[in-house]
GROMACS .gro file of C-alpha atoms in nm:
model
  297
    1MET     CA    1  -0.668   3.952   2.230
    2ASN     CA    2  -0.633   3.962   2.610
    3GLU     CA    3  -0.319   3.877   2.808
    4ALA     CA    4  -0.407   3.511   2.861
    5GLU     CA    5  -0.483   3.455   2.492
    6ARG     CA    6  -0.164   3.635   2.386
    7LEU     CA    7   0.055   3.431   2.621
    8LEU     CA    8  -0.111   3.106   2.519
    9ASP     CA    9  -0.048   3.190   2.155
   10SER     CA   10   0.319   3.263   2.235
   11PHE     CA   11   0.351   2.932   2.419
   12LEU     CA   12   0.204   2.734   2.129
   13THR     CA   13   0.435   2.911   1.886
   14ASN     CA   14   0.730   2.826   2.110
   15ILE     CA   15   0.658   2.453   2.132
   16SER     CA   16   0.590   2.439   1.759
   17GLU     CA   17   0.886   2.637   1.627
   18HIS     CA   18   1.153   2.599   1.896
   19ARG     CA   19   1.074   2.264   2.056
   20ARG     CA   20   0.959   2.140   1.715
   21LEU     CA   21   0.671   1.935   1.850
   22SER     CA   22   0.439   1.777   1.596
   23GLU     CA   23   0.122   1.947   1.476
   24ASN     CA   24  -0.093   1.691   1.658
   25THR     CA   25   0.096   1.745   1.985
   26VAL     CA   26   0.058   2.123   1.957
   27LYS     CA   27  -0.316   2.078   1.895
   28ALA     CA   28  -0.338   1.858   2.205
   29TYR     CA   29  -0.164   2.126   2.416
   30ALA     CA   30  -0.398   2.391   2.274
   31SER     CA   31  -0.705   2.183   2.355
   32ASP     CA   32  -0.594   2.101   2.710
   33LEU     CA   33  -0.499   2.460   2.789
   34ALA     CA   34  -0.826   2.587   2.641
   35ASP     CA   35  -1.006   2.358   2.886
   36TYR     CA   36  -0.806   2.507   3.173
   37GLN     CA   37  -0.878   2.861   3.052
   38ARG     CA   38  -1.253   2.787   3.037
   39TRP     CA   39  -1.247   2.652   3.391
   40ALA     CA   40  -1.053   2.955   3.517
   41ASN     CA   41  -1.292   3.200   3.347
   42ALA     CA   42  -1.596   3.018   3.485
   43HIS     CA   43  -1.460   3.030   3.841
   44GLY     CA   44  -1.318   3.382   3.839
   45VAL     CA   45  -0.959   3.259   3.855
   46ASP     CA   46  -0.665   3.447   3.704
   47SER     CA   47  -0.546   3.176   3.463
   48ILE     CA   48  -0.196   3.329   3.445
   49ARG     CA   49  -0.140   3.376   3.819
   50PRO     CA   50  -0.346   3.115   4.005
   51SER     CA   51  -0.268   3.002   4.358
   52HIS     CA   52  -0.171   2.645   4.448
   53GLN     CA   53  -0.515   2.605   4.606
   54GLN     CA   54  -0.689   2.714   4.287
   55LEU     CA   55  -0.490   2.465   4.080
   56ARG     CA   56  -0.583   2.192   4.326
   57GLN     CA   57  -0.945   2.292   4.272
   58TYR     CA   58  -0.894   2.257   3.897
   59LEU     CA   59  -0.753   1.906   3.944
   60SER     CA   60  -1.043   1.824   4.173
   61SER     CA   61  -1.291   1.939   3.907
   62LEU     CA   62  -1.137   1.696   3.659
   63HIS     CA   63  -1.168   1.412   3.910
   64HIS     CA   64  -1.532   1.499   3.981
   65ALA     CA   65  -1.601   1.504   3.607
   66ARG     CA   66  -1.476   1.142   3.606
   67TYR     CA   67  -1.201   1.193   3.350
   68ALA     CA   68  -0.956   0.906   3.315
   69ARG     CA   69  -0.631   0.937   3.509
   70THR     CA   70  -0.439   0.953   3.183
   71THR     CA   71  -0.650   1.248   3.068
   72ILE     CA   72  -0.608   1.432   3.399
   73ALA     CA   73  -0.232   1.372   3.397
   74ARG     CA   74  -0.202   1.492   3.037
   75ARG     CA   75  -0.405   1.808   3.099
   76PHE     CA   76  -0.214   1.899   3.411
   77SER     CA   77   0.115   1.832   3.235
   78ALA     CA   78   0.011   2.085   2.971
   79VAL     CA   79  -0.074   2.340   3.242
   80ARG     CA   80   0.258   2.280   3.416
   81SER     CA   81   0.450   2.327   3.089
   82PHE     CA   82   0.260   2.648   3.020
   83PHE     CA   83   0.355   2.792   3.360
   84LYS     CA   84   0.716   2.684   3.311
   85PHE     CA   85   0.717   2.884   2.987
   86LEU     CA   86   0.566   3.187   3.166
   87GLN     CA   87   0.835   3.160   3.433
   88LEU     CA   88   1.114   3.150   3.173
   89GLU     CA   89   0.959   3.454   3.005
   90ASN     CA   90   0.957   3.637   3.342
   91VAL     CA   91   0.579   3.673   3.333
   92ILE     CA   92   0.552   3.496   3.670
   93ARG     CA   93   0.812   3.441   3.944
   94GLU     CA   94   0.718   3.086   4.039
   95ASN     CA   95   0.557   2.796   3.862
   96PRO     CA   96   0.248   2.730   4.079
   97ALA     CA   97   0.215   2.377   3.937
   98GLU     CA   98   0.576   2.271   3.991
   99ILE     CA   99   0.538   2.121   4.337
  100MET     CA  100   0.200   1.962   4.273
  101ASN     CA  101   0.164   1.591   4.215
  102THR     CA  102  -0.031   1.455   3.921
  103PRO     CA  103  -0.228   1.129   3.940
  104LYS     CA  104  -0.016   0.816   3.946
  105LEU     CA  105  -0.079   0.612   3.635
  106SER     CA  106  -0.120   0.239   3.651
  107LYS     CA  107   0.112   0.053   3.417
  108VAL     CA  108  -0.115  -0.096   3.152
  109LEU     CA  109   0.054  -0.355   2.937
  110PRO     CA  110   0.007  -0.289   2.567
  111LYS     CA  111  -0.256  -0.489   2.382
  112THR     CA  112  -0.123  -0.701   2.097
  113VAL     CA  113  -0.255  -0.919   1.815
  114PRO     CA  114  -0.133  -1.276   1.748
  115SER     CA  115   0.039  -1.314   1.412
  116ASP     CA  116  -0.221  -1.563   1.290
  117ALA     CA  117  -0.497  -1.314   1.373
  118LEU     CA  118  -0.318  -1.052   1.163
  119THR     CA  119  -0.327  -1.293   0.870
  120VAL     CA  120  -0.703  -1.318   0.918
  121LEU     CA  121  -0.733  -0.939   0.934
  122LEU     CA  122  -0.545  -0.894   0.608
  123SER     CA  123  -0.765  -1.150   0.435
  124VAL     CA  124  -1.064  -0.921   0.494
  125PHE     CA  125  -0.946  -0.678   0.228
  126ASP     CA  126  -1.029  -0.740  -0.137
  127ASP     CA  127  -0.714  -0.653  -0.331
  128SER     CA  128  -0.913  -0.626  -0.653
  129THR     CA  129  -1.098  -0.316  -0.528
  130ILE     CA  130  -0.950   0.033  -0.503
  131LEU     CA  131  -1.011   0.080  -0.130
  132GLY     CA  132  -0.939  -0.284  -0.047
  133SER     CA  133  -0.596  -0.255  -0.206
  134ARG     CA  134  -0.527   0.071  -0.023
  135ASN     CA  135  -0.641  -0.057   0.316
  136ALA     CA  136  -0.443  -0.381   0.282
  137ALA     CA  137  -0.131  -0.178   0.203
  138ILE     CA  138  -0.194   0.041   0.509
  139ILE     CA  139  -0.230  -0.250   0.752
  140GLU     CA  140   0.064  -0.438   0.604
  141LEU     CA  141   0.286  -0.128   0.626
  142LEU     CA  142   0.178  -0.052   0.983
  143TYR     CA  143   0.267  -0.404   1.093
  144ALA     CA  144   0.587  -0.415   0.887
  145THR     CA  145   0.727  -0.091   1.030
  146GLY     CA  146   0.550  -0.013   1.359
  147ILE     CA  147   0.511   0.352   1.259
  148ARG     CA  148   0.253   0.576   1.422
  149VAL     CA  149  -0.069   0.644   1.231
  150SER     CA  150   0.026   1.013   1.208
  151GLU     CA  151   0.359   0.911   1.055
  152LEU     CA  152   0.182   0.684   0.808
  153THR     CA  153  -0.057   0.954   0.688
  154GLY     CA  154   0.235   1.198   0.662
  155LEU     CA  155   0.420   0.977   0.413
  156ASN     CA  156   0.471   1.096   0.056
  157VAL     CA  157   0.532   0.874  -0.245
  158ALA     CA  158   0.896   0.987  -0.251
  159ASP     CA  159   0.942   0.859   0.105
  160VAL     CA  160   0.901   0.499  -0.012
  161ASP     CA  161   1.195   0.308  -0.160
  162LEU     CA  162   1.041  -0.011  -0.299
  163LYS     CA  163   1.368  -0.135  -0.445
  164GLU     CA  164   1.561  -0.122  -0.116
  165GLY     CA  165   1.261  -0.181   0.111
  166TYR     CA  166   1.277   0.136   0.322
  167ILE     CA  167   1.054   0.427   0.414
  168ARG     CA  168   1.168   0.770   0.535
  169VAL     CA  169   0.958   0.871   0.835
  170LEU     CA  170   0.921   1.214   0.994
  171GLY     CA  171   0.847   1.140   1.358
  172LYS     CA  172   0.780   1.336   1.675
  173GLY     CA  173   0.985   1.651   1.715
  174SER     CA  174   1.048   1.647   1.338
  175ARG     CA  175   1.303   1.369   1.389
  176GLU     CA  176   1.364   1.176   1.070
  177ARG     CA  177   1.438   0.804   1.067
  178ILE     CA  178   1.467   0.526   0.811
  179VAL     CA  179   1.256   0.215   0.870
  180PRO     CA  180   1.282  -0.107   0.666
  181PHE     CA  181   0.983  -0.312   0.551
  182HIS     CA  182   0.954  -0.671   0.430
  183GLN     CA  183   0.862  -0.804   0.087
  184TYR     CA  184   0.496  -0.864   0.174
  185ALA     CA  185   0.449  -0.497   0.255
  186GLY     CA  186   0.645  -0.408  -0.059
  187LEU     CA  187   0.410  -0.613  -0.276
  188ARG     CA  188   0.101  -0.456  -0.117
  189ILE     CA  189   0.238  -0.104  -0.159
  190SER     CA  190   0.347  -0.171  -0.517
  191HIS     CA  191  -0.001  -0.300  -0.606
  192TYR     CA  192  -0.163   0.001  -0.439
  193LEU     CA  193   0.065   0.245  -0.625
  194GLN     CA  194  -0.003   0.083  -0.961
  195PHE     CA  195  -0.372   0.002  -0.922
  196SER     CA  196  -0.545   0.216  -0.657
  197ARG     CA  197  -0.357   0.541  -0.615
  198PRO     CA  198  -0.387   0.660  -0.980
  199ARG     CA  199  -0.764   0.609  -0.957
  200LEU     CA  200  -0.790   0.791  -0.625
  201LEU     CA  201  -0.563   1.075  -0.734
  202LYS     CA  202  -0.804   1.208  -0.999
  203GLN     CA  203  -0.708   1.567  -1.084
  204ASN     CA  204  -0.515   1.633  -0.764
  205LEU     CA  205  -0.141   1.695  -0.759
  206THR     CA  206  -0.076   1.582  -0.402
  207GLN     CA  207   0.239   1.383  -0.326
  208ALA     CA  208   0.070   1.204  -0.035
  209LEU     CA  209   0.117   0.827  -0.039
  210PHE     CA  210  -0.223   0.726   0.095
  211LEU     CA  211  -0.527   0.904  -0.046
  212SER     CA  212  -0.893   0.937   0.047
  213LYS     CA  213  -1.181   0.871  -0.192
  214ARG     CA  214  -1.170   1.241  -0.279
  215GLY     CA  215  -0.805   1.224  -0.374
  216ASN     CA  216  -0.675   1.410  -0.069
  217ARG     CA  217  -0.420   1.300   0.190
  218LEU     CA  218  -0.580   1.039   0.412
  219SER     CA  219  -0.628   1.156   0.772
  220SER     CA  220  -0.534   0.961   1.083
  221ASN     CA  221  -0.898   0.941   1.187
  222SER     CA  222  -0.995   0.803   0.846
  223VAL     CA  223  -0.742   0.522   0.889
  224ARG     CA  224  -0.896   0.433   1.226
  225VAL     CA  225  -1.248   0.436   1.081
  226CYS     CA  226  -1.142   0.216   0.787
  227MET     CA  227  -0.993  -0.036   1.028
  228GLN     CA  228  -1.298  -0.041   1.253
  229THR     CA  229  -1.530  -0.091   0.955
  230ALA     CA  230  -1.324  -0.371   0.803
  231PHE     CA  231  -1.256  -0.559   1.125
  232ARG     CA  232  -1.624  -0.583   1.218
  233GLN     CA  233  -1.626  -0.870   0.972
  234CYS     CA  234  -1.378  -1.066   1.186
  235ALA     CA  235  -1.523  -1.277   1.464
  236ASN     CA  236  -1.354  -1.251   1.805
  237ILE     CA  237  -1.133  -0.965   1.690
  238ALA     CA  238  -1.221  -0.624   1.829
  239GLY     CA  239  -1.050  -0.305   1.936
  240ILE     CA  240  -0.770  -0.329   1.682
  241THR     CA  241  -0.632   0.020   1.626
  242PRO     CA  242  -0.320   0.148   1.449
  243HIS     CA  243  -0.151   0.182   1.789
  244VAL     CA  244  -0.233  -0.178   1.878
  245ILE     CA  245  -0.060  -0.284   1.557
  246ARG     CA  246   0.239  -0.068   1.658
  247HIS     CA  247   0.251  -0.249   1.993
  248THR     CA  248   0.221  -0.581   1.811
  249PHE     CA  249   0.513  -0.494   1.583
  250ALA     CA  250   0.740  -0.424   1.881
  251THR     CA  251   0.617  -0.724   2.078
  252HIS     CA  252   0.673  -0.969   1.793
  253LEU     CA  253   1.022  -0.832   1.726
  254LEU     CA  254   1.121  -0.871   2.090
  255SER     CA  255   0.971  -1.220   2.111
  256ASN     CA  256   1.179  -1.325   1.813
  257GLY     CA  257   1.511  -1.203   1.947
  258ALA     CA  258   1.541  -0.834   1.853
  259ASP     CA  259   1.719  -0.618   2.112
  260LEU     CA  260   1.556  -0.319   2.280
  261ARG     CA  261   1.794  -0.064   2.127
  262THR     CA  262   1.699  -0.172   1.776
  263ILE     CA  263   1.328  -0.165   1.859
  264GLN     CA  264   1.374   0.180   2.015
  265GLU     CA  265   1.528   0.311   1.693
  266LEU     CA  266   1.262   0.154   1.472
  267LEU     CA  267   0.979   0.296   1.684
  268GLY     CA  268   1.137   0.640   1.703
  269HIS     CA  269   1.145   0.647   2.084
  270VAL     CA  270   1.379   0.909   2.229
  271ALA     CA  271   1.421   0.726   2.560
  272LEU     CA  272   1.487   0.355   2.600
  273SER     CA  273   1.259   0.355   2.905
  274THR     CA  274   0.963   0.411   2.673
  275THR     CA  275   1.049   0.093   2.484
  276GLN     CA  276   1.099  -0.116   2.798
  277ILE     CA  277   0.724  -0.165   2.844
  278TYR     CA  278   0.751  -0.433   2.576
  279THR     CA  279   0.982  -0.650   2.785
  280HIS     CA  280   0.679  -0.808   2.956
  281VAL     CA  281   0.609  -1.013   2.646
  282GLY     CA  282   0.956  -1.163   2.660
  283ARG     CA  283   0.879  -1.343   2.985
  284LYS     CA  284   0.696  -1.627   2.813
  285ARG     CA  285   0.983  -1.668   2.567
  286LEU     CA  286   1.237  -1.661   2.852
  287LYS     CA  287   1.042  -1.930   3.035
  288GLU     CA  288   1.035  -2.147   2.722
  289VAL     CA  289   1.410  -2.104   2.670
  290HIS     CA  290   1.474  -2.180   3.037
  291ASN     CA  291   1.260  -2.495   3.024
  292THR     CA  292   1.437  -2.627   2.716
  293SER     CA  293   1.791  -2.521   2.809
  294HIS     CA  294   1.838  -2.560   3.184
  295PRO     CA  295   1.965  -2.902   3.297
  296ARG     CA  296   1.726  -2.908   3.593
  297ALA     CA  297   1.419  -2.777   3.408
   0.00000   0.00000   0.00000
């Protein structure tokens, strides 16, 4: 193991064990930094001690490769964090990426699904089949709680309290939170637990809530594939992902009077500013209230 590989391994251990970032986030850092290392090796650049000019060349290579601005910003953020770690460890004196600007990201409003369309989506699943029951429970729980797909697949049976209507979620940074769900989700989950899960479990002893056809913990990618396959049957409904349902959850709560602080807590956002992107959907509601309430409207 050379110096660069050893330091990268130390960095990944640090963000996993000390910063307590999720496994998926650590994998994303590893992938982005591996891309930087490959570029540095291919261009004869010391990946640990590059110059500002060399880092600008790396950014330029990403632009020329036509990566999305979000991808470029994420990759460079990983590189900047890596150099910050090296600086704190006294491996380098200065962080060569600290004064460099990353691409400005346009503010894209989150895509959402109308509530009546969600009813149509849920009608696609046949509750009398093993996978239909499971998939219906997944969609209903995603919409009922707004949890991330990684949080959903990380749930164990013991994390679900059907009687009280709560789930215990382990979110980003290993932060635990309690999220309520409504009776419709409770009925779907109860049916899945009684009908589908025992048949999927087979000889396995896993405590995972949602299982694959092989009886293993369902992966995040499998959830996305299941949704894509099922929703092809719905006319005029496309591009519905677990994250779109998360956006929809927050949007519908805000539209119906929930405050941002509550939505922040339910979503597991550390900063309120992250939640504020959903305020755009409240404009229509504000206009309606203004039109019906103002004497001059």
